[in-house]
Short mmCIF file of C-alpha atoms in Angstrom, two decimals:
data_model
loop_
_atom_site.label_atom_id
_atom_site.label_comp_id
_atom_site.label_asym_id
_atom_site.label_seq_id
_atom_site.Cartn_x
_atom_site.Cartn_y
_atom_site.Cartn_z
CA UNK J 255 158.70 37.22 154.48
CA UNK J 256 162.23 38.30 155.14
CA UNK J 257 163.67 40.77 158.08
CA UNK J 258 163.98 43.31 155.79
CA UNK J 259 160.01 43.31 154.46
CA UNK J 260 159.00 42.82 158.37
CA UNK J 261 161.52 45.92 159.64
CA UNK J 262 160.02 48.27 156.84
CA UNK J 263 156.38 47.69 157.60
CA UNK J 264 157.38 48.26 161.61
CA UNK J 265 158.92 51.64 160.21
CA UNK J 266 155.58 52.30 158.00
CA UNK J 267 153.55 51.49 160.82
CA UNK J 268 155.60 53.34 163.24
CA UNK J 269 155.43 56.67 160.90
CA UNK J 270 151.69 56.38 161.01
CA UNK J 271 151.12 56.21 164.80
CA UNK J 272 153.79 58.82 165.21
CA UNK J 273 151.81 61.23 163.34
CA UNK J 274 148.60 59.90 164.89
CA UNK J 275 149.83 60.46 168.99
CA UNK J 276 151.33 63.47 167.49
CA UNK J 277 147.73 64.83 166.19
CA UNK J 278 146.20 64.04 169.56
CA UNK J 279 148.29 64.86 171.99
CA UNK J 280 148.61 68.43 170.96
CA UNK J 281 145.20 68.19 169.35
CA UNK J 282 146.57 70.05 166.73
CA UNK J 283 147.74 69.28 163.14
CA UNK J 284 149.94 72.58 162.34
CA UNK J 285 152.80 72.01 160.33
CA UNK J 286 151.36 69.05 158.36
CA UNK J 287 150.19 68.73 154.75
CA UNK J 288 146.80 66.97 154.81
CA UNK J 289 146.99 66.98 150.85
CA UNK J 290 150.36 64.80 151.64
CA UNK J 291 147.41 62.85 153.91
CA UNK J 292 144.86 62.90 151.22
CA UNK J 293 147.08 61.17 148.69
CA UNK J 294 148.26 58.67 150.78
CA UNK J 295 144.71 57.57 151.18
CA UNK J 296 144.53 57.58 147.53
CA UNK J 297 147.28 55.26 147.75
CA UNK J 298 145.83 52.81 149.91
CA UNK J 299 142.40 52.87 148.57
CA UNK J 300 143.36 51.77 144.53
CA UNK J 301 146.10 49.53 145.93
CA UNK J 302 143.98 47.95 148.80
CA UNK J 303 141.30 47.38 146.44
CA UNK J 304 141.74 43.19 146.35
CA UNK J 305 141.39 43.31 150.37
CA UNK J 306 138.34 40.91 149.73
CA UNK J 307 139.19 38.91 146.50
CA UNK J 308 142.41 37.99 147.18
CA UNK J 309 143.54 36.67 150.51
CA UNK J 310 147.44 36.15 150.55
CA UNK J 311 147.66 35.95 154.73
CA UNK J 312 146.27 37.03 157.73
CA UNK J 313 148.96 39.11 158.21
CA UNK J 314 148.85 40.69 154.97
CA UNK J 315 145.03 41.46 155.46
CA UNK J 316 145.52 42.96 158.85
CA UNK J 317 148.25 45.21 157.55
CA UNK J 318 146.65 46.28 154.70
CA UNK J 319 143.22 47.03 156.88
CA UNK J 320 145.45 48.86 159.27
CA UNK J 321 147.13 51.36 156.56
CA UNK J 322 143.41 52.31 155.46
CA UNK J 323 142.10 53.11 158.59
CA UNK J 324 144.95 54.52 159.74
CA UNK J 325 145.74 57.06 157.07
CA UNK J 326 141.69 58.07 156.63
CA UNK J 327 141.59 58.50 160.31
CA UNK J 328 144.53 61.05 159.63
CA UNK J 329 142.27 62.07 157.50
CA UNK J 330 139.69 62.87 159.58
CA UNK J 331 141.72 65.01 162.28
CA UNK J 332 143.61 66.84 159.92
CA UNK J 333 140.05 68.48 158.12
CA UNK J 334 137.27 67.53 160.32
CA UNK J 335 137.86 67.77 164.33
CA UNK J 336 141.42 69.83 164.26
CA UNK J 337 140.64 71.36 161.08
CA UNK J 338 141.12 75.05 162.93
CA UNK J 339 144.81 74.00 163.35
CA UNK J 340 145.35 73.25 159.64
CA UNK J 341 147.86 75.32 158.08
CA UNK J 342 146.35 76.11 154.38
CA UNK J 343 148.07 78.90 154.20
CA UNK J 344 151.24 77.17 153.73
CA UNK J 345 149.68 73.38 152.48
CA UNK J 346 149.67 74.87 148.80
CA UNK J 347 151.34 72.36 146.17
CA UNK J 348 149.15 71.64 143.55
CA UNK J 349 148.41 68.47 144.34
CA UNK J 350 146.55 67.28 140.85
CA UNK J 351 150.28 67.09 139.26
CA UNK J 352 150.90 64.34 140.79
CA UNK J 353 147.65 62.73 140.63
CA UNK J 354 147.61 62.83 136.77
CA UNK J 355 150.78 61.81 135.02
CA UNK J 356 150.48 58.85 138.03
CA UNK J 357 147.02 58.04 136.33
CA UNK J 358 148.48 58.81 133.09
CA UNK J 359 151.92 56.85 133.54
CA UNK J 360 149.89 53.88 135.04
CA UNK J 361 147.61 53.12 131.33
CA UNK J 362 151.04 53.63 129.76
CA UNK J 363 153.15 51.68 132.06
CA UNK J 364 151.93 48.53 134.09
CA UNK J 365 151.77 44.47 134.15
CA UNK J 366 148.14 43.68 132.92
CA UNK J 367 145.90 45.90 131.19
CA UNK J 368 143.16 45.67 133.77
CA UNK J 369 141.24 47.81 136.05
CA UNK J 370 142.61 46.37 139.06
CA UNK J 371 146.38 46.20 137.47
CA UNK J 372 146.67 49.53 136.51
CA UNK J 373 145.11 51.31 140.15
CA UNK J 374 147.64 49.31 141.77
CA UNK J 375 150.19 50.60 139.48
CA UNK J 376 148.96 54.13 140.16
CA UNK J 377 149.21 53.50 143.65
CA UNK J 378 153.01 53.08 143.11
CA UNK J 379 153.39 55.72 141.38
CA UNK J 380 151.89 57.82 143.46
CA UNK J 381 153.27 57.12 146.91
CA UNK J 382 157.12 57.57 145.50
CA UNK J 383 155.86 61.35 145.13
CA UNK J 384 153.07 61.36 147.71
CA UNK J 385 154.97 63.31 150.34
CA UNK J 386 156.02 65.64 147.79
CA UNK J 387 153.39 68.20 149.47
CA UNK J 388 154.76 67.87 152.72
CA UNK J 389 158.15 68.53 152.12
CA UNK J 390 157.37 71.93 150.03
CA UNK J 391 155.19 72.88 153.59
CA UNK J 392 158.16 72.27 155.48
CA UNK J 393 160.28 73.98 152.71
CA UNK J 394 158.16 77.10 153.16
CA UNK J 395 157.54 77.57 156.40
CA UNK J 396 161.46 76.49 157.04
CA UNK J 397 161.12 74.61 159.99
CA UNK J 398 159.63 71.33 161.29
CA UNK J 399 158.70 70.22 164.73
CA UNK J 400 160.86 67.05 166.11
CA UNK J 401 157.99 64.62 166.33
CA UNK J 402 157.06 65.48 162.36
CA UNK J 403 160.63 64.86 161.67
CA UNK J 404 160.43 61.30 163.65
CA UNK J 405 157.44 60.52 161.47
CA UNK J 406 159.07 61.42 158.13
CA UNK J 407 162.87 59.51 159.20
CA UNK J 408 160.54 56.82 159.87
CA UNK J 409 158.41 57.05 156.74
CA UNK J 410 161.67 57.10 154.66
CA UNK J 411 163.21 54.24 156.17
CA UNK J 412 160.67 52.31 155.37
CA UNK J 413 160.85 52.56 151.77
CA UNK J 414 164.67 52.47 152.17
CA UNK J 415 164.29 48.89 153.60
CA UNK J 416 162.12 48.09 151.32
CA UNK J 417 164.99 48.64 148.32
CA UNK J 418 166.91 46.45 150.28
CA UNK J 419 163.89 43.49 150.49
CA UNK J 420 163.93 43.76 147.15
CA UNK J 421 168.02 42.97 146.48
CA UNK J 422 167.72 40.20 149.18
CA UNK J 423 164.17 38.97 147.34
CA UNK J 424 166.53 39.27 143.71
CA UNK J 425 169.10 37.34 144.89
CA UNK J 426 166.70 34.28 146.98
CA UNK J 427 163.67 34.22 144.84
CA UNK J 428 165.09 35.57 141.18
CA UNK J 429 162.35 38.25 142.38
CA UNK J 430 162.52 41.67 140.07
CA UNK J 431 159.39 44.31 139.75
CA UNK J 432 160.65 47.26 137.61
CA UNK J 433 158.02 49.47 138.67
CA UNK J 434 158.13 49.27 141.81
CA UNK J 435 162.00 49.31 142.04
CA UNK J 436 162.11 52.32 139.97
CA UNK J 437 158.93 54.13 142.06
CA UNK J 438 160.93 52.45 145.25
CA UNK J 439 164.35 54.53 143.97
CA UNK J 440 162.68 57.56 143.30
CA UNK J 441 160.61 57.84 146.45
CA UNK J 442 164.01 56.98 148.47
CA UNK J 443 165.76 59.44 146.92
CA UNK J 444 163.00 62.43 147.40
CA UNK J 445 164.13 62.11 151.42
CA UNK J 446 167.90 62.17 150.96
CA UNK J 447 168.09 65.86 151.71
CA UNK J 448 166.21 65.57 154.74
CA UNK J 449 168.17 62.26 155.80
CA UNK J 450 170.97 64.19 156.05
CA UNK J 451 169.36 66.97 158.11
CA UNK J 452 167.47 64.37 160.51
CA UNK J 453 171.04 63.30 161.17
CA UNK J 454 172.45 66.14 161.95
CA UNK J 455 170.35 68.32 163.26
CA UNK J 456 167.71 66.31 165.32
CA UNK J 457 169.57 63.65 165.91
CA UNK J 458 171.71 65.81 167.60
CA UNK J 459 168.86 67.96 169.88
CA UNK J 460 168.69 70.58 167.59
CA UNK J 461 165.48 71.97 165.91
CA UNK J 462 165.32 71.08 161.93
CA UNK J 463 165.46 74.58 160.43
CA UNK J 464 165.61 74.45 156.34
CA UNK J 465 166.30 77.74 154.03
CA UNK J 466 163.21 79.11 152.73
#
């Protein structure tokens, strides 16, 4: 475990309890994709799937339980008890084009030709374009409230970190993953725009407005 692998899964955990307070405190979810929600559970569940074959550490198990309940408690508010505050009007990208060239790319593309192999690969695939349906809702409605802008500078800095565990892991342990380097990249790259907003338009005290 290096600083850089501990500071990005404070950020990832910090992005989830943002969003959580931020759910029930105004016991509303407006202005948030729960198909950005959905597929992050996705993520979790085929990834998370060795939580009781494999044990690695105790804090690798408690992190990984916390992610799934987390995210399917997100879950939960978003289109069970504040599903009258769900925006799905505006929560419209077609989620399944994600879902299946990650399903396809992962049979094509992956480590071990095995069931568990390839969901984790899918999981990896699928999170660097996960909060593709978020970022659309916030493109069309052209705003964002602060607090969903904390959660997503926080959700992006943690897989920005991450690139940089995995130069410090390159250079210490002769550690390289393709995949998830290249998913790592791509997923980095999808919050670059709004980086640059967060920074100078929230950061700042102003509200995040985007063009529609």
């Amino acid at each position: 475990m290096n600083v850089f692998r501990l500071t990005a899964d404070l950020f990832h955990l910090l992005a989830i309890f943002v969003l959580l307070a931020k759910i029930w405190k105004s016991k509303s979810c407006a202005g948030l994709s729960g198909k950005s929600q959905v597929l992050f559970a996705l993520v979790f569940s085929t990834r998370y799937l060795d939580l009781f074959m494999v044990y690695i550490s105790a804090y690798n198990t408690v992190m990984k339980v916390i992610f799934i309940v987390a995210t399917y408690a997100t879950v939960y508010l978003i289109f069970v008890k504040f599903k009258l505050t769900y925006n799905t009007e505006h929560d419209t990208f077609r989620a399944e084009i994600l879902v299946i060239p990650a399903l396809g790319l992962a049979f094509l593309v992956n480590h071990e030709m095995s069931a568990l192999e390839i969901l984790w690969t899918f999981s990896i695939y699928l999170e660097s374009v996960a909060i593709l349906p978020q970022l659309f809702m916030m493109n069309k409605t052209g705003e964002a409230e602060t607090i969903t802008s904390h959660y997503l500078f926080a959700l992006g800095s943690y897989r920005a970190l991450y690139i940089a565990n995995w130069i410090y892991r390159y250079y210490t342990e002769n550690f390289f993953d393709l995949i998830m380097v290249v998913a790592g990249c791509v997923q980095t790259v999808l919050y670059c725009d709004f980086f640059y907003l967060y920074i100078t338009k929230v950061l700042r005290g102003k509200n995040l407005v985007l063009p529609v």
